[in-house]
CSV table of N, CA and C in Angstrom, one decimal:
chain,number,residue,atom,x,y,z
A,169,MET,N,1.0,-1.1,-0.1
A,169,MET,CA,-0.1,0.1,-0.3
A,169,MET,C,0.8,1.4,0.4
A,170,ALA,N,0.7,2.5,-0.7
A,170,ALA,CA,1.0,3.6,-0.8
A,170,ALA,C,0.7,4.4,0.4
A,171,ASN,N,2.2,4.6,0.7
A,171,ASN,CA,2.1,6.2,1.8
A,171,ASN,C,1.7,7.2,1.5
A,172,THR,N,0.9,7.1,1.7
A,172,THR,CA,-0.1,8.9,0.8
A,172,THR,C,-0.5,8.9,2.8
A,173,THR,N,-0.9,10.8,2.2
A,173,THR,CA,-0.3,12.1,3.7
A,173,THR,C,-1.9,12.3,3.7
A,174,ILE,N,-2.3,11.7,5.3
A,174,ILE,CA,-4.0,12.0,4.9
A,174,ILE,C,-4.3,13.0,6.5
A,175,GLN,N,-5.1,13.9,5.4
A,175,GLN,CA,-4.9,15.1,5.9
A,175,GLN,C,-6.3,14.8,7.6
A,176,VAL,N,-6.4,15.4,8.3
A,176,VAL,CA,-7.0,16.0,9.3
A,176,VAL,C,-7.3,17.3,10.1
A,177,THR,N,-8.3,17.9,10.7
A,177,THR,CA,-8.4,18.9,10.9
A,177,THR,C,-7.3,18.6,12.4
A,178,LYS,N,-6.9,19.8,13.1
A,178,LYS,CA,-6.6,19.9,13.9
A,178,LYS,C,-6.9,19.5,15.4
A,179,GLN,N,-8.3,20.2,15.7
A,179,GLN,CA,-8.9,18.6,16.6
A,179,GLN,C,-8.9,18.0,16.7
A,180,THR,N,-9.5,17.5,15.5
A,180,THR,CA,-9.1,15.2,15.3
A,180,THR,C,-6.8,15.1,16.0
A,181,ARG,N,-6.0,16.3,14.9
A,181,ARG,CA,-5.4,15.5,15.7
A,181,ARG,C,-4.4,15.7,17.0
A,182,ASP,N,-5.1,17.0,17.5
A,182,ASP,CA,-5.1,17.3,18.9
A,182,ASP,C,-5.6,16.1,20.0
A,183,HIS,N,-6.9,15.7,19.8
A,183,HIS,CA,-7.6,14.1,19.8
A,183,HIS,C,-7.6,13.2,19.8
A,184,LEU,N,-5.9,12.4,18.4
A,184,LEU,CA,-6.1,11.6,18.6
A,184,LEU,C,-4.4,11.9,18.8
A,185,ALA,N,-3.8,13.2,19.9
A,185,ALA,CA,-2.5,12.6,20.4
A,185,ALA,C,-2.5,13.3,22.1
A,186,ALA,N,-3.6,13.2,22.3
A,186,ALA,CA,-4.3,13.7,23.4
A,186,ALA,C,-5.2,11.6,23.9
A,187,LEU,N,-5.4,11.4,23.3
A,187,LEU,CA,-5.3,9.1,23.3
A,187,LEU,C,-4.7,8.4,23.6
A,188,ALA,N,-3.2,9.2,22.3
A,188,ALA,CA,-2.2,8.6,22.4
A,188,ALA,C,-1.4,8.5,23.7
A,189,GLU,N,-0.6,9.9,24.5
A,189,GLU,CA,-0.5,10.2,25.1
A,189,GLU,C,-1.2,9.2,26.7
A,190,GLU,N,-2.7,8.9,26.3
A,190,GLU,CA,-2.9,8.7,27.5
A,190,GLU,C,-2.3,6.8,28.0
A,191,ARG,N,-2.5,6.3,26.5
A,191,ARG,CA,-1.9,5.4,26.2
A,191,ARG,C,-0.1,5.1,26.5
A,192,GLY,N,0.9,5.6,26.2
A,192,GLY,CA,2.1,5.1,26.3
A,192,GLY,C,2.4,4.9,25.0
A,193,LEU,N,1.7,5.9,24.0
A,193,LEU,CA,2.2,5.1,22.2
A,193,LEU,C,1.6,6.8,21.6
A,194,SER,N,2.4,6.2,20.5
A,194,SER,CA,2.5,8.4,19.7
A,194,SER,C,1.4,7.9,18.7
A,195,ILE,N,1.0,8.6,18.3
A,195,ILE,CA,0.2,9.0,17.0
A,195,ILE,C,-0.5,7.3,16.6
A,196,GLY,N,0.9,7.8,15.1
A,196,GLY,CA,0.8,6.4,14.4
A,196,GLY,C,1.1,4.6,14.8
A,197,GLN,N,1.0,4.4,16.2
A,197,GLN,CA,1.2,3.0,17.1
A,197,GLN,C,-0.8,3.7,17.6
A,198,LEU,N,-1.2,4.1,17.4
A,198,LEU,CA,-2.5,4.5,17.9
A,198,LEU,C,-3.6,4.2,17.4
A,199,VAL,N,-2.7,4.9,15.6
A,199,VAL,CA,-3.7,4.5,14.8
A,199,VAL,C,-3.7,2.9,14.2
A,200,ASP,N,-3.0,2.1,14.6
A,200,ASP,CA,-3.0,1.4,14.2
A,200,ASP,C,-3.1,0.5,14.5
A,201,THR,N,-3.1,0.3,16.2
A,201,THR,CA,-4.3,-0.4,17.1
A,201,THR,C,-5.6,-0.2,17.1
A,202,LEU,N,-5.9,1.0,16.9
A,202,LEU,CA,-7.8,1.5,16.6
A,202,LEU,C,-7.7,0.5,15.3
A,203,ALA,N,-7.3,0.7,14.0
A,203,ALA,CA,-7.0,-0.2,12.4
A,203,ALA,C,-7.3,-1.3,13.3
A,204,ALA,N,-6.9,-2.3,13.9
A,204,ALA,CA,-6.3,-3.8,14.1
A,204,ALA,C,-7.5,-3.7,14.7
A,205,ALA,N,-7.8,-3.4,15.5
A,205,ALA,CA,-9.1,-3.5,15.9
A,205,ALA,C,-11.0,-2.7,15.3
A,206,GLU,N,-11.0,-3.3,14.7
A,206,GLU,CA,-11.9,-2.6,13.2
A,206,GLU,C,-11.5,-3.5,11.6
A,207,PRO,N,-12.3,-4.3,12.6
A,207,PRO,CA,-11.8,-5.5,10.5
A,207,PRO,C,-13.2,-4.5,9.8
A,208,THR,N,-12.0,-4.9,8.5
A,208,THR,CA,-12.6,-5.1,7.4
A,208,THR,C,-14.3,-5.1,7.1
A,209,ALA,N,-14.9,-5.2,6.2
A,209,ALA,CA,-15.9,-6.2,5.4
A,209,ALA,C,-15.6,-6.9,5.0
A,210,ALA,N,-14.3,-7.7,4.1
A,210,ALA,CA,-13.9,-8.6,3.7
A,210,ALA,C,-13.4,-9.1,5.3
A,211,GLN,N,-12.3,-9.8,6.1
A,211,GLN,CA,-12.6,-9.6,6.9
A,211,GLN,C,-13.5,-9.7,7.8
A,212,ARG,N,-14.4,-9.1,8.2
A,212,ARG,CA,-16.0,-9.7,9.3
A,212,ARG,C,-17.1,-10.4,7.5
A,213,ALA,N,-16.4,-11.1,6.5
A,213,ALA,CA,-16.9,-12.3,6.1
A,213,ALA,C,-16.2,-13.4,6.0
A,214,GLU,N,-14.5,-13.2,6.4
A,214,GLU,CA,-13.7,-14.7,6.2
A,214,GLU,C,-14.5,-14.8,7.9
A,215,GLN,N,-14.6,-14.3,9.0
A,215,GLN,CA,-15.1,-14.5,9.7
A,215,GLN,C,-15.9,-15.3,10.4
A,216,VAL,N,-17.3,-14.8,9.6
A,216,VAL,CA,-18.6,-15.1,9.5
A,216,VAL,C,-17.9,-16.6,9.3
A,217,ALA,N,-17.1,-16.8,8.9
A,217,ALA,CA,-17.5,-18.2,7.5
A,217,ALA,C,-16.8,-18.8,8.4
A,218,VAL,N,-15.3,-18.8,8.9
A,218,VAL,CA,-14.6,-19.3,9.9
A,218,VAL,C,-16.3,-19.8,10.7
A,219,ALA,N,-16.6,-19.1,11.5
A,219,ALA,CA,-17.6,-20.3,12.7
A,219,ALA,C,-18.7,-20.3,11.6
A,220,ARG,N,-19.3,-19.9,10.4
A,220,ARG,CA,-20.0,-20.9,9.7
A,220,ARG,C,-19.2,-22.5,10.0
A,221,ALA,N,-18.4,-22.4,9.1
A,221,ALA,CA,-17.5,-23.7,9.0
A,221,ALA,C,-18.1,-24.4,10.4
A,222,HIS,N,-17.4,-24.2,11.0
A,222,HIS,CA,-17.1,-25.0,12.7
A,222,HIS,C,-18.2,-24.6,13.4
A,223,ALA,N,-19.2,-24.1,12.8
A,223,ALA,CA,-20.6,-24.7,14.0
A,223,ALA,C,-21.0,-26.0,13.2
A,224,ARG,N,-20.8,-25.9,11.5
A,224,ARG,CA,-20.9,-26.7,10.9
A,224,ARG,C,-20.9,-28.2,11.7
A,225,GLU,N,-19.1,-28.3,11.2
A,225,GLU,CA,-18.2,-29.0,11.9
A,225,GLU,C,-18.9,-29.4,13.3
A,226,VAL,N,-19.5,-28.6,14.0
A,226,VAL,CA,-19.7,-29.7,15.7
A,226,VAL,C,-20.9,-30.0,15.7
A,227,VAL,N,-22.1,-29.3,15.0
A,227,VAL,CA,-23.3,-29.4,14.6
A,227,VAL,C,-24.5,-30.8,14.1
A,228,GLY,N,-22.5,-30.6,12.6
A,228,GLY,CA,-22.9,-32.1,12.4
A,228,GLY,C,-23.6,-32.0,11.0
A,229,VAL,N,-24.4,-30.9,11.3
A,229,VAL,CA,-25.3,-31.1,10.0
A,229,VAL,C,-24.7,-29.9,8.8
A,230,ASP,N,-25.0,-29.8,7.7
A,230,ASP,CA,-24.6,-28.9,6.6
A,230,ASP,C,-25.9,-28.3,6.5
A,231,ILE,N,-25.6,-26.6,6.9
A,231,ILE,CA,-26.6,-25.2,7.4
A,231,ILE,C,-25.7,-24.5,6.7
A,232,THR,N,-26.7,-24.2,5.7
A,232,THR,CA,-26.7,-23.5,5.0
A,232,THR,C,-27.0,-22.0,5.0
A,233,ASP,N,-25.6,-21.1,4.3
A,233,ASP,CA,-25.7,-19.8,4.8
A,233,ASP,C,-26.9,-19.0,4.7
A,234,GLU,N,-28.1,-19.4,4.2
A,234,GLU,CA,-29.5,-18.5,3.9
A,234,GLU,C,-29.8,-18.7,5.2
A,235,GLU,N,-29.4,-20.7,6.1
A,235,GLU,CA,-30.4,-21.1,6.8
A,235,GLU,C,-29.8,-20.2,8.1
A,236,PHE,N,-28.5,-20.2,8.0
A,236,PHE,CA,-27.5,-19.1,9.3
A,236,PHE,C,-27.9,-17.5,9.0
A,237,ALA,N,-28.0,-17.1,7.9
A,237,ALA,CA,-28.5,-15.5,8.5
A,237,ALA,C,-30.4,-15.8,9.1
A,238,GLY,N,-31.1,-16.9,9.0
A,238,GLY,CA,-32.3,-16.6,9.8
A,238,GLY,C,-32.5,-17.2,10.7
A,239,LEU,N,-31.2,-17.2,11.1
A,239,LEU,CA,-31.2,-18.0,12.7
A,239,LEU,C,-30.5,-17.4,13.7
A,240,ASP,N,-32.3,-17.0,14.9
A,240,ASP,CA,-32.1,-16.1,15.8
A,240,ASP,C,-31.1,-17.0,17.2
A,241,VAL,N,-30.2,-16.4,17.3
A,241,VAL,CA,-29.1,-16.7,18.1
A,241,VAL,C,-29.8,-16.5,19.5
A,242,LEU,N,-29.6,-15.1,20.1
A,242,LEU,CA,-30.4,-15.3,21.3
A,242,LEU,C,-31.6,-15.5,21.9
A,243,GLU,N,-32.8,-15.8,20.5
A,243,GLU,CA,-33.4,-16.3,20.6
A,243,GLU,C,-33.8,-18.1,21.0
A,244,ASN,N,-32.9,-18.4,20.6
A,244,ASN,CA,-32.8,-19.7,20.4
A,244,ASN,C,-31.9,-19.9,22.1
A,245,LEU,N,-31.1,-19.1,22.1
A,245,LEU,CA,-29.8,-19.0,23.7
A,245,LEU,C,-31.1,-19.1,24.8
A,246,ARG,N,-31.6,-18.1,24.3
A,246,ARG,CA,-32.9,-18.1,25.8
A,246,ARG,C,-34.0,-19.0,26.0
A,247,ARG,N,-34.8,-19.7,25.1
A,247,ARG,CA,-35.1,-20.9,24.5
A,247,ARG,C,-34.6,-21.7,25.5
A,248,ILE,N,-33.2,-22.7,25.2
A,248,ILE,CA,-32.1,-23.8,26.0
A,248,ILE,C,-32.1,-23.3,27.0
A,249,ALA,N,-31.7,-22.3,28.1
A,249,ALA,CA,-32.3,-21.0,28.8
A,249,ALA,C,-33.1,-21.4,29.7
A,250,ALA,N,-34.6,-21.4,29.4
A,250,ALA,CA,-35.5,-21.6,29.4
A,250,ALA,C,-36.1,-23.2,29.7
A,251,GLU,N,-35.5,-23.8,28.9
A,251,GLU,CA,-36.0,-25.2,29.2
A,251,GLU,C,-35.1,-25.3,30.5
A,252,LYS,N,-33.6,-25.6,30.2
A,252,LYS,CA,-33.2,-25.9,31.4
A,252,LYS,C,-33.2,-25.6,33.4
A,253,VAL,N,-34.2,-24.5,32.8
A,253,VAL,CA,-34.2,-23.8,34.1
A,253,VAL,C,-35.7,-24.8,35.0
A,254,LEU,N,-36.2,-24.7,33.5
A,254,LEU,CA,-38.2,-26.1,34.3
A,254,LEU,C,-37.2,-26.5,34.3
A,255,ALA,N,-36.3,-27.6,33.8
A,255,ALA,CA,-36.2,-28.4,34.0
A,255,ALA,C,-35.2,-29.3,35.8
A,256,LEU,N,-34.7,-28.0,35.0
A,256,LEU,CA,-34.1,-28.0,37.0
A,256,LEU,C,-35.6,-28.1,37.8
A,257,ARG,N,-36.7,-27.0,37.7
A,257,ARG,CA,-37.3,-27.2,39.1
A,257,ARG,C,-38.1,-27.9,39.1
A,258,GLY,N,-38.5,-28.4,37.7
A,258,GLY,CA,-39.1,-29.7,37.8
A,258,GLY,C,-38.4,-30.8,38.7
A,259,ARG,N,-37.1,-30.5,38.7
A,259,ARG,CA,-36.7,-32.1,39.2
A,259,ARG,C,-36.6,-31.8,40.5
A,260,ASP,N,-36.9,-30.3,40.9
A,260,ASP,CA,-36.5,-29.9,42.6
A,260,ASP,C,-37.8,-30.7,42.9
A,261,ALA,N,-39.0,-30.1,42.0
A,261,ALA,CA,-40.2,-30.8,43.0
A,261,ALA,C,-40.7,-31.9,42.9
A,262,ALA,N,-39.7,-32.9,42.3
A,262,ALA,CA,-39.9,-34.0,42.7
A,262,ALA,C,-39.2,-35.3,43.4
């Protein structure tokens, strides 16, 4: 990638300098850290592909990308947790 000069406002530069100083970094190091924390769209897509491949391996069922898109993971976790709580209550009552 070419080394290009990017213009930022004085306010932004001062803000970055203050953040960098608080962390004991140079502005360049701070920008590198911030950039590393934010994956690109291509990197996010690769992370999703790896996670889906892992889930398919663990579950043992070939789930399509469309099926993954329709999954409500949080709702499924809530349902599973509720089922476990009910099962524990039923066991304790017996």
